[in-house]
Amino acid sequence: DAGVIQSPRHEVTEMGQEVTLRCKPISGHDYLFWYRQTMMRGLELLIYFNNNVPIDDSGMPEDRFSAKMPNASFSTLKIQPSEPRDSAVYFCASSLFPPRGEKLFFGSGTQLSVL
Amino acid sequence: GESVGLHLPTLSVQEGDNSIINCAYSNSASDYFIWYKQESGKGPQFIIDIRSNMDKRQGQRVTVLLNKTVKHLSLQIAATQPGDSAVYFCAEMRAGGNEKLTFGTGTRLTIIP
């Protein structure tokens, strides 16, 4: 298996533009997580899905952020409109069971820069 | 508020020496702890975990110690190698906290050749 695949690896955009980040979880995994990583706040959980259904989105910063999982093999995180403070690395992770340690697999992340 | 944090942001260790990375947590309800390693340009990778009913757990060249009295977690890496250079995160999961992991801010470990 190729692991969790995220695209793009890098995204540079201007303030006010829409940004869409994509994730393909490991085949067969039931859980999908979106994390944001910054130097100041570390890794923050934004939202997670179980069987394509959003379970907890309490970490989503504001209404500008939205996430979808239309099927078991694809998820998107959208920011509209983007702001410079959204600049961060966004990670997608998936797991087969509730993520007890070794069962949580991360993608390589999307480095987002909003100018 | 409740948090999982680290005492030191950076640590430099001579190759071959042992290293200890520390982590403090504040929620006594936390019942499961994990250490992750993150290399440059990659996502975090599982190293070792420990449940709250244990004080110590060993893996290959790594040991995790848990002191529930002072809410402290440490990761010991024996005989460090250049490949150990990375950022290390502790994470905790709270009993009844559904499937959410809370991560600390990380410690950057640099191995000096």
Coordinates of N, CA and C in Angstrom, one line a residue:
Chain A
D1 N 0.9 -1.2 0.0 CA 0.0 0.0 0.0 C 0.9 1.2 0.0
A2 N 0.4 2.3 -0.7 CA 1.3 3.5 -0.8 C 1.1 4.4 0.4
G3 N 0.3 4.0 1.3 CA 0.1 4.9 2.5 C -0.9 6.0 2.2
V4 N -1.0 6.9 3.2 CA -1.9 8.0 3.0 C -1.3 9.0 2.0
I5 N -2.0 9.4 1.0 CA -1.5 10.3 0.0 C -2.2 11.6 0.0
Q6 N -1.4 12.6 0.1 CA -1.9 14.0 0.1 C -1.5 14.8 -1.1
S7 N -2.3 15.7 -1.5 CA -1.9 16.6 -2.6 C -2.6 17.9 -2.5
P8 N -2.0 19.0 -2.9 CA -0.6 19.0 -3.4 C 0.4 18.9 -2.2
R9 N 1.7 18.8 -2.5 CA 2.7 18.8 -1.4 C 2.9 20.2 -0.9
H10 N 2.8 21.2 -1.9 CA 3.0 22.6 -1.6 C 2.0 23.4 -2.3
E11 N 1.5 24.4 -1.6 CA 0.5 25.3 -2.2 C 0.8 26.7 -1.7
V12 N 1.0 27.6 -2.7 CA 1.2 29.0 -2.4 C 0.0 29.7 -3.1
T13 N -0.7 30.5 -2.3 CA -1.8 31.2 -2.8 C -1.9 32.6 -2.2
E14 N -2.7 33.4 -2.8 CA -2.9 34.8 -2.3 C -4.1 34.9 -1.3
M15 N -4.1 35.7 -0.4 CA -5.1 36.0 0.5 C -6.5 36.2 -0.2
G16 N -7.5 35.5 0.3 CA -8.8 35.6 -0.4 C -9.1 34.5 -1.3
Q17 N -8.1 33.8 -1.8 CA -8.3 32.7 -2.7 C -8.8 31.4 -2.0
E18 N -9.5 30.6 -2.8 CA -10.0 29.3 -2.2 C -8.8 28.3 -2.4
V19 N -8.7 27.5 -1.3 CA -7.7 26.5 -1.3 C -8.4 25.1 -1.0
T20 N -8.0 24.1 -1.8 CA -8.5 22.8 -1.6 C -7.4 21.8 -1.4
L21 N -7.4 21.1 -0.3 CA -6.4 20.1 0.0 C -7.0 18.7 -0.1
R22 N -6.3 17.8 -0.6 CA -6.9 16.5 -0.9 C -6.1 15.4 -0.1
C23 N -6.9 14.3 0.1 CA -6.3 13.2 0.9 C -7.0 11.9 0.4
K24 N -6.1 10.9 0.2 CA -6.5 9.5 -0.1 C -6.1 8.7 1.1
P25 N -7.0 8.2 1.9 CA -6.5 7.3 3.0 C -6.1 6.0 2.6
I26 N -5.5 5.2 3.5 CA -5.1 3.8 3.2 C -6.4 3.0 3.0
S27 N -6.4 2.2 2.0 CA -7.5 1.4 1.6 C -8.0 0.6 2.8
G28 N -9.3 0.6 3.1 CA -9.9 -0.2 4.2 C -9.9 0.5 5.6
H29 N -9.2 1.7 5.7 CA -9.3 2.4 6.9 C -10.6 3.1 7.1
D30 N -11.1 3.0 8.4 CA -12.4 3.5 8.7 C -12.4 5.0 9.2
Y31 N -11.2 5.4 9.7 CA -11.1 6.7 10.3 C -10.2 7.6 9.4
L32 N -10.6 8.9 9.3 CA -9.7 9.8 8.6 C -9.7 11.1 9.4
F33 N -8.5 11.6 9.6 CA -8.3 12.8 10.5 C -7.6 13.9 9.6
W34 N -7.9 15.1 9.9 CA -7.2 16.3 9.4 C -6.6 17.0 10.5
Y35 N -5.3 17.2 10.4 CA -4.5 18.0 11.4 C -3.9 19.2 10.8
R36 N -3.6 20.2 11.6 CA -2.9 21.4 11.1 C -1.7 21.5 12.1
Q37 N -0.5 21.8 11.5 CA 0.7 21.9 12.3 C 1.3 23.3 12.1
T38 N 1.6 24.0 13.2 CA 2.3 25.3 13.1 C 3.3 25.2 14.2
M39 N 4.3 26.1 14.1 CA 5.3 26.2 15.2 C 4.8 26.6 16.5
M40 N 3.8 27.5 16.4 CA 3.3 28.0 17.7 C 2.3 27.1 18.4
R41 N 1.5 26.3 17.6 CA 0.4 25.6 18.2 C 0.6 24.0 18.0
G42 N 1.7 23.7 17.4 CA 1.9 22.2 17.2 C 0.9 21.6 16.3
L43 N 0.6 20.3 16.6 CA -0.4 19.6 15.8 C -1.8 19.7 16.4
E44 N -2.7 20.2 15.7 CA -4.0 20.4 16.1 C -5.0 19.6 15.3
L45 N -5.9 18.9 15.9 CA -6.9 18.1 15.2 C -8.0 19.1 14.8
L46 N -8.3 19.1 13.5 CA -9.3 19.9 12.9 C -10.7 19.2 12.9
I47 N -10.7 18.0 12.3 CA -11.9 17.3 12.1 C -11.5 15.8 11.9
Y48 N -12.4 14.9 12.2 CA -12.2 13.5 11.8 C -13.5 12.9 11.4
F49 N -13.4 11.9 10.6 CA -14.5 11.1 10.0 C -14.4 9.6 10.4
N50 N -15.5 9.0 10.6 CA -15.6 7.6 10.7 C -16.6 7.1 9.7
N51 N -16.2 6.2 8.8 CA -17.0 5.7 7.8 C -17.6 6.8 7.0
N52 N -16.8 7.8 6.6 CA -17.2 8.9 5.8 C -18.1 9.9 6.5
V53 N -18.4 9.7 7.7 CA -19.3 10.7 8.4 C -18.5 11.5 9.4
P54 N -18.6 12.8 9.3 CA -17.9 13.7 10.3 C -18.4 13.4 11.7
I55 N -17.4 13.2 12.6 CA -17.7 12.8 13.9 C -17.5 14.0 14.9
D56 N -16.4 14.7 14.6 CA -16.0 15.8 15.5 C -15.3 16.9 14.7
D57 N -16.0 18.0 14.6 CA -15.3 19.1 13.8 C -15.1 20.3 14.8
S58 N -15.0 20.1 16.0 CA -14.8 21.1 17.0 C -13.5 21.8 16.8
G59 N -12.5 21.2 16.2 CA -11.2 21.9 15.9 C -11.2 22.7 14.7
M60 N -12.2 22.7 13.9 CA -12.2 23.6 12.7 C -12.2 25.0 13.2
P61 N -11.3 25.8 12.7 CA -11.1 27.2 13.3 C -12.3 28.1 13.1
E62 N -12.9 28.1 12.0 CA -14.0 29.0 11.7 C -14.7 28.5 10.4
D63 N -15.8 29.2 10.1 CA -16.6 28.8 9.0 C -15.9 28.8 7.6
R64 N -14.7 29.5 7.6 CA -14.0 29.5 6.3 C -13.4 28.1 6.0
F65 N -13.4 27.2 7.0 CA -12.9 25.9 6.8 C -14.0 24.9 6.7
S66 N -13.9 24.0 5.7 CA -14.9 22.9 5.6 C -14.2 21.7 5.1
A67 N -14.7 20.5 5.5 CA -14.1 19.3 5.1 C -15.2 18.3 4.6
K68 N -14.9 17.5 3.6 CA -15.9 16.5 3.1 C -15.2 15.2 2.9
M69 N -16.0 14.2 2.9 CA -15.5 12.8 2.6 C -16.6 12.2 1.8
P70 N -16.6 12.4 0.5 CA -17.7 11.8 -0.3 C -17.7 10.3 -0.5
N71 N -16.5 9.7 -0.3 CA -16.4 8.3 -0.3 C -15.2 7.8 0.6
A72 N -15.1 6.5 0.7 CA -14.1 6.0 1.6 C -12.7 6.2 1.2
S73 N -12.5 6.6 -0.1 CA -11.1 6.8 -0.6 C -10.7 8.2 -0.9
F74 N -11.5 9.2 -0.4 CA -11.2 10.5 -0.8 C -11.8 11.5 0.3
S75 N -10.9 12.5 0.6 CA -11.4 13.6 1.5 C -10.8 14.9 1.0
T76 N -11.5 16.0 1.3 CA -11.0 17.3 1.0 C -11.1 18.2 2.2
L77 N -10.2 19.1 2.3 CA -10.3 20.2 3.3 C -10.2 21.5 2.5
K78 N -11.2 22.3 2.6 CA -11.3 23.5 1.9 C -11.2 24.8 2.8
I79 N -10.5 25.8 2.3 CA -10.4 27.0 3.0 C -10.9 28.1 2.0
Q80 N -11.9 28.8 2.4 CA -12.5 29.9 1.5 C -13.1 30.9 2.4
P81 N -12.6 32.2 2.3 CA -11.4 32.6 1.7 C -10.2 32.4 2.6
S82 N -9.1 32.2 2.0 CA -7.8 31.9 2.7 C -7.3 33.2 3.3
E83 N -6.6 33.1 4.4 CA -5.9 34.2 5.1 C -4.5 33.8 5.4
P84 N -3.6 34.8 5.5 CA -2.2 34.5 5.9 C -2.0 33.6 7.1
R85 N -2.9 33.8 8.1 CA -2.8 33.0 9.3 C -3.1 31.5 9.1
D86 N -3.6 31.2 8.0 CA -3.9 29.8 7.7 C -2.6 29.1 7.2
S87 N -1.6 29.8 7.0 CA -0.3 29.2 6.6 C 0.1 28.2 7.6
A88 N 0.4 26.9 7.1 CA 0.7 25.8 8.1 C 0.9 24.6 7.2
V89 N 1.3 23.5 7.9 CA 1.3 22.2 7.2 C 0.1 21.5 7.6
Y90 N -0.7 21.0 6.7 CA -1.9 20.3 6.9 C -1.7 18.8 6.7
F91 N -2.0 18.0 7.7 CA -1.8 16.5 7.6 C -3.1 15.8 7.6
C92 N -3.1 14.8 6.8 CA -4.2 13.9 6.8 C -3.7 12.6 7.4
A93 N -4.5 11.9 8.2 CA -4.1 10.6 8.8 C -5.3 9.7 8.7
S94 N -5.0 8.4 8.6 CA -6.1 7.4 8.7 C -5.7 6.2 9.5
S95 N -6.8 5.6 10.0 CA -6.6 4.4 10.8 C -7.7 3.4 10.6
L96 N -7.4 2.1 10.9 CA -8.4 1.1 10.7 C -9.4 1.0 11.9
F97 N -8.8 1.2 13.1 CA -9.6 1.3 14.3 C -9.4 2.6 14.9
P98 N -10.1 2.9 16.0 CA -9.8 4.2 16.7 C -8.3 4.2 17.0
P99 N -7.7 5.3 16.8 CA -6.2 5.4 16.6 C -5.4 5.2 17.9
R100 N -5.3 4.0 18.3 CA -4.4 3.6 19.4 C -3.0 3.5 18.8
G101 N -2.3 4.6 18.9 CA -0.8 4.6 18.6 C -0.5 4.1 17.2
E102 N 0.0 2.9 17.1 CA 0.6 2.4 15.9 C -0.4 2.3 14.7
K103 N -1.7 2.4 15.1 CA -2.7 2.2 14.0 C -3.0 3.5 13.2
L104 N -2.4 4.6 13.6 CA -2.6 5.9 13.0 C -1.5 6.2 12.0
F105 N -1.8 6.4 10.8 CA -0.8 6.6 9.7 C -1.0 8.0 9.1
F106 N 0.1 8.8 9.1 CA 0.0 10.1 8.6 C 0.5 10.2 7.1
G107 N -0.1 11.1 6.4 CA 0.5 11.4 5.1 C 1.7 12.4 5.2
S108 N 2.2 12.8 4.1 CA 3.4 13.6 4.1 C 3.1 15.1 4.3
G109 N 1.8 15.4 4.2 CA 1.4 16.8 4.5 C 1.3 17.7 3.3
T110 N 0.6 18.8 3.4 CA 0.6 19.9 2.4 C 1.0 21.1 3.1
Q111 N 2.1 21.7 2.6 CA 2.6 22.9 3.1 C 1.9 24.1 2.4
L112 N 1.1 24.8 3.2 CA 0.3 25.9 2.6 C 0.9 27.2 3.0
S113 N 1.1 28.1 2.1 CA 1.5 29.4 2.3 C 0.5 30.4 1.7
V114 N -0.1 31.2 2.5 CA -1.0 32.2 2.0 C -0.4 33.6 2.2
L115 N -0.2 34.2 1.0 CA 0.5 35.5 1.0 C -0.4 36.7 1.1
Chain B
G1 N -5.7 26.0 30.4 CA -6.5 24.9 30.0 C -5.6 23.6 30.0
E2 N -6.2 22.5 29.6 CA -5.5 21.3 29.7 C -4.6 21.2 28.5
S3 N -3.5 20.6 28.7 CA -2.5 20.6 27.6 C -1.5 19.5 27.8
V4 N -0.9 19.2 26.7 CA 0.3 18.3 26.7 C 1.5 19.1 26.2
G5 N 2.5 19.2 27.0 CA 3.6 20.1 26.6 C 4.9 19.5 26.9
L6 N 6.0 20.1 26.4 CA 7.3 19.6 26.5 C 8.2 20.6 27.3
H7 N 9.2 20.1 28.0 CA 10.0 21.0 28.8 C 11.0 21.7 27.9
L8 N 11.6 21.1 26.9 CA 12.6 21.7 26.1 C 12.3 21.6 24.7
P9 N 12.5 22.7 23.9 CA 12.2 22.7 22.5 C 13.3 22.0 21.7
T10 N 14.5 22.0 22.1 CA 15.6 21.5 21.4 C 16.5 20.7 22.3
L11 N 17.2 19.7 21.7 CA 18.1 18.8 22.4 C 19.2 18.3 21.4
S12 N 20.4 18.5 21.8 CA 21.6 18.0 21.0 C 22.3 17.0 21.8
V13 N 22.5 15.9 21.1 CA 23.2 14.7 21.7 C 24.3 14.2 20.8
Q14 N 25.4 13.8 21.4 CA 26.5 13.2 20.7 C 26.1 11.8 20.2
E15 N 26.4 11.5 19.0 CA 26.1 10.2 18.4 C 26.7 9.1 19.3
G16 N 25.9 8.1 19.6 CA 26.2 7.0 20.5 C 25.8 7.2 21.9
D17 N 25.5 8.4 22.3 CA 25.0 8.7 23.7 C 23.6 8.4 23.7
N18 N 23.1 8.3 25.0 CA 21.6 8.2 25.2 C 21.0 9.5 25.2
S19 N 19.7 9.6 24.8 CA 19.0 10.9 24.9 C 17.7 10.6 25.7
I20 N 17.3 11.7 26.4 CA 16.0 11.7 27.1 C 15.2 12.9 26.7
I21 N 14.0 12.6 26.2 CA 13.1 13.7 25.9 C 11.9 13.6 26.8
N22 N 11.5 14.8 27.4 CA 10.5 14.8 28.4 C 9.2 15.5 27.9
C23 N 8.2 15.1 28.6 CA 6.8 15.6 28.3 C 6.0 15.7 29.5
A24 N 5.3 16.8 29.7 CA 4.3 16.9 30.8 C 2.9 17.0 30.3
Y25 N 2.0 16.4 31.0 CA 0.6 16.5 30.7 C -0.2 17.0 31.9
S26 N -1.3 17.5 31.7 CA -2.0 18.1 32.8 C -3.3 17.4 33.2
N27 N -3.8 16.6 32.3 CA -5.1 15.9 32.5 C -4.9 14.6 33.2
S28 N -5.3 14.4 34.4 CA -5.1 13.2 35.1 C -6.0 12.1 34.5
A29 N -7.0 12.5 33.7 CA -7.9 11.5 33.1 C -7.2 10.8 31.9
S30 N -6.1 11.3 31.4 CA -5.4 10.7 30.3 C -5.0 9.3 30.6
D31 N -5.3 8.4 29.7 CA -5.0 6.9 30.0 C -4.2 6.3 29.0
Y32 N -3.7 7.0 28.0 CA -2.9 6.4 26.9 C -2.0 7.5 26.3
F33 N -0.8 7.1 26.2 CA 0.2 8.0 25.7 C 1.1 7.4 24.6
I34 N 1.4 8.3 23.6 CA 2.2 7.8 22.5 C 3.3 8.8 22.2
W35 N 4.4 8.3 21.7 CA 5.5 9.1 21.2 C 5.5 8.9 19.7
Y36 N 5.7 10.0 19.0 CA 5.8 10.0 17.6 C 7.1 10.7 17.2
K37 N 7.6 10.3 16.1 CA 8.8 10.9 15.5 C 8.5 11.5 14.1
Q38 N 8.9 12.7 14.0 CA 8.6 13.4 12.7 C 9.9 13.9 12.1
E39 N 10.3 13.3 10.9 CA 11.4 13.7 10.2 C 11.0 14.8 9.2
S40 N 12.0 15.6 8.8 CA 11.8 16.7 7.9 C 11.0 16.4 6.7
G41 N 9.9 17.1 6.4 CA 9.1 16.8 5.2 C 8.2 15.6 5.3
K42 N 8.1 15.0 6.4 CA 7.3 13.9 6.6 C 6.2 14.0 7.7
G43 N 5.3 13.2 7.7 CA 4.3 13.2 8.7 C 4.8 12.4 9.9
P44 N 4.2 12.6 11.1 CA 4.6 11.9 12.3 C 4.5 10.4 12.1
Q45 N 5.4 9.7 12.8 CA 5.5 8.2 12.7 C 5.5 7.6 14.1
F46 N 4.7 6.6 14.3 CA 4.6 6.0 15.7 C 5.9 5.4 16.1
I47 N 6.3 5.7 17.4 CA 7.5 5.0 17.9 C 7.1 4.0 19.0
I48 N 6.4 4.4 20.0 CA 6.1 3.6 21.1 C 4.9 4.2 21.9
D49 N 4.2 3.3 22.6 CA 3.0 3.8 23.4 C 3.1 3.2 24.7
I50 N 2.2 3.7 25.6 CA 2.1 3.2 27.0 C 0.8 3.5 27.5
R51 N 0.2 2.6 28.3 CA -1.1 2.8 28.9 C -0.9 3.2 30.3
S52 N -1.9 3.9 30.9 CA -1.7 4.5 32.2 C -1.5 3.4 33.4
N53 N -1.8 2.2 33.1 CA -1.6 1.1 34.1 C -0.2 0.6 34.1
M54 N 0.7 1.2 33.3 CA 2.1 0.8 33.2 C 3.0 2.0 33.6
D55 N 4.2 1.7 34.1 CA 5.2 2.7 34.4 C 6.3 2.8 33.3
K56 N 6.5 1.7 32.7 CA 7.6 1.6 31.7 C 7.3 0.6 30.6
R57 N 7.8 1.0 29.5 CA 7.6 0.1 28.3 C 8.8 0.2 27.5
Q58 N 9.3 -0.9 27.0 CA 10.6 -0.9 26.2 C 10.3 -1.4 24.8
G59 N 11.0 -0.7 23.8 CA 11.0 -1.2 22.4 C 12.4 -1.3 22.0
Q60 N 12.6 -1.3 20.7 CA 13.9 -1.4 20.2 C 14.7 -0.1 20.3
R61 N 15.6 0.0 21.2 CA 16.5 1.1 21.5 C 15.7 2.3 22.2
V62 N 14.4 2.1 22.4 CA 13.6 3.2 23.0 C 12.9 2.6 24.2
T63 N 12.7 3.5 25.2 CA 12.0 3.2 26.5 C 11.1 4.4 26.8
V64 N 9.9 4.1 27.2 CA 9.0 5.2 27.6 C 8.7 5.0 29.1
L65 N 8.9 6.0 29.8 CA 8.6 6.0 31.3 C 7.4 6.9 31.6
L66 N 6.5 6.5 32.4 CA 5.3 7.2 32.8 C 5.3 7.4 34.3
N67 N 5.2 8.6 34.7 CA 5.1 9.0 36.2 C 3.8 9.7 36.3
K68 N 2.8 8.9 36.8 CA 1.5 9.5 36.9 C 1.3 10.5 38.0
T69 N 2.2 10.3 39.0 CA 2.1 11.2 40.2 C 2.4 12.6 39.8
V70 N 3.4 12.8 39.0 CA 3.7 14.2 38.6 C 3.3 14.4 37.1
K71 N 2.6 13.5 36.5 CA 2.1 13.7 35.2 C 3.2 14.0 34.2
H72 N 4.1 13.1 34.2 CA 5.3 13.3 33.4 C 5.6 12.0 32.5
L73 N 6.0 12.2 31.3 CA 6.3 11.2 30.4 C 7.7 11.4 29.8
S74 N 8.5 10.4 29.6 CA 9.8 10.6 29.0 C 10.0 9.5 27.9
L75 N 10.8 9.9 27.0 CA 11.3 8.9 25.9 C 12.8 8.8 26.0
Q76 N 13.3 7.7 26.2 CA 14.7 7.4 26.2 C 15.1 6.7 24.9
I77 N 16.1 7.2 24.3 CA 16.7 6.6 23.1 C 18.1 6.2 23.4
A78 N 18.4 5.0 23.3 CA 19.7 4.4 23.6 C 20.6 4.5 22.3
A79 N 21.9 4.8 22.6 CA 22.9 4.7 21.5 C 22.4 5.4 20.3
T80 N 22.2 6.7 20.4 CA 21.6 7.5 19.3 C 22.4 7.4 18.0
Q81 N 21.7 7.5 16.9 CA 22.2 7.4 15.6 C 21.8 8.6 14.8
P82 N 22.5 9.0 13.7 CA 22.2 10.1 13.0 C 20.7 10.1 12.5
G83 N 20.2 8.9 12.2 CA 18.8 8.8 11.8 C 17.8 9.1 12.9
D84 N 18.3 9.3 14.1 CA 17.3 9.7 15.2 C 17.0 11.2 15.2
S85 N 17.8 11.9 14.4 CA 17.5 13.4 14.3 C 16.2 13.6 13.8
A86 N 15.3 14.3 14.6 CA 13.9 14.5 14.2 C 13.3 15.3 15.2
V87 N 12.0 15.6 15.0 CA 11.2 16.2 16.1 C 10.4 15.1 16.7
Y88 N 10.3 15.1 18.0 CA 9.6 14.1 18.8 C 8.4 14.7 19.5
F89 N 7.3 14.1 19.3 CA 6.0 14.5 19.9 C 5.5 13.5 20.9
C90 N 5.0 14.0 22.0 CA 4.2 13.1 22.8 C 2.8 13.4 22.5
A91 N 1.9 12.4 22.7 CA 0.5 12.6 22.5 C -0.3 11.9 23.5
E92 N -1.4 12.4 23.9 CA -2.2 11.7 24.9 C -3.7 11.5 24.4
M93 N -4.3 10.5 24.9 CA -5.7 10.2 24.6 C -6.3 10.1 26.0
R94 N -7.4 10.7 26.1 CA -8.1 10.7 27.4 C -9.2 9.7 27.5
A95 N -9.3 9.1 28.6 CA -10.4 8.1 28.8 C -11.7 8.7 28.5
G96 N -12.5 8.1 27.6 CA -13.8 8.7 27.3 C -13.6 9.9 26.3
G97 N -12.4 10.1 25.8 CA -12.2 11.2 24.9 C -12.4 10.8 23.4
N98 N -13.2 9.8 23.2 CA -13.5 9.2 21.9 C -12.1 8.9 21.2
E99 N -12.0 9.3 19.9 CA -10.8 8.9 19.2 C -9.8 10.0 19.0
K100 N -9.8 11.0 19.9 CA -9.0 12.2 19.6 C -7.7 12.1 20.4
L101 N -6.6 12.3 19.6 CA -5.3 12.4 20.2 C -4.9 13.9 20.4
T102 N -4.3 14.3 21.5 CA -3.8 15.6 21.7 C -2.3 15.6 21.7
F103 N -1.7 16.4 20.8 CA -0.2 16.4 20.7 C 0.4 17.5 21.4
G104 N 1.6 17.2 21.9 CA 2.5 18.3 22.4 C 3.1 19.1 21.3
T105 N 3.9 20.1 21.7 CA 4.5 21.0 20.7 C 5.7 20.4 20.0
G106 N 6.4 19.4 20.6 CA 7.5 18.8 20.0 C 8.8 19.2 20.5
T107 N 9.8 18.3 20.5 CA 11.2 18.6 20.8 C 12.1 18.2 19.6
R108 N 12.9 19.1 19.2 CA 13.8 18.8 18.1 C 15.1 18.2 18.6
L109 N 15.4 16.9 18.2 CA 16.5 16.2 18.6 C 17.6 16.2 17.5
T110 N 18.8 16.7 17.8 CA 19.8 16.8 16.8 C 21.0 15.9 17.3
I111 N 21.4 15.0 16.5 CA 22.5 14.0 16.8 C 23.8 14.6 16.2
I112 N 24.7 14.8 17.1 CA 26.0 15.4 16.6 C 27.0 14.3 16.3
P113 N 27.5 14.2 15.1 CA 28.4 13.1 14.7 C 29.7 13.1 15.5

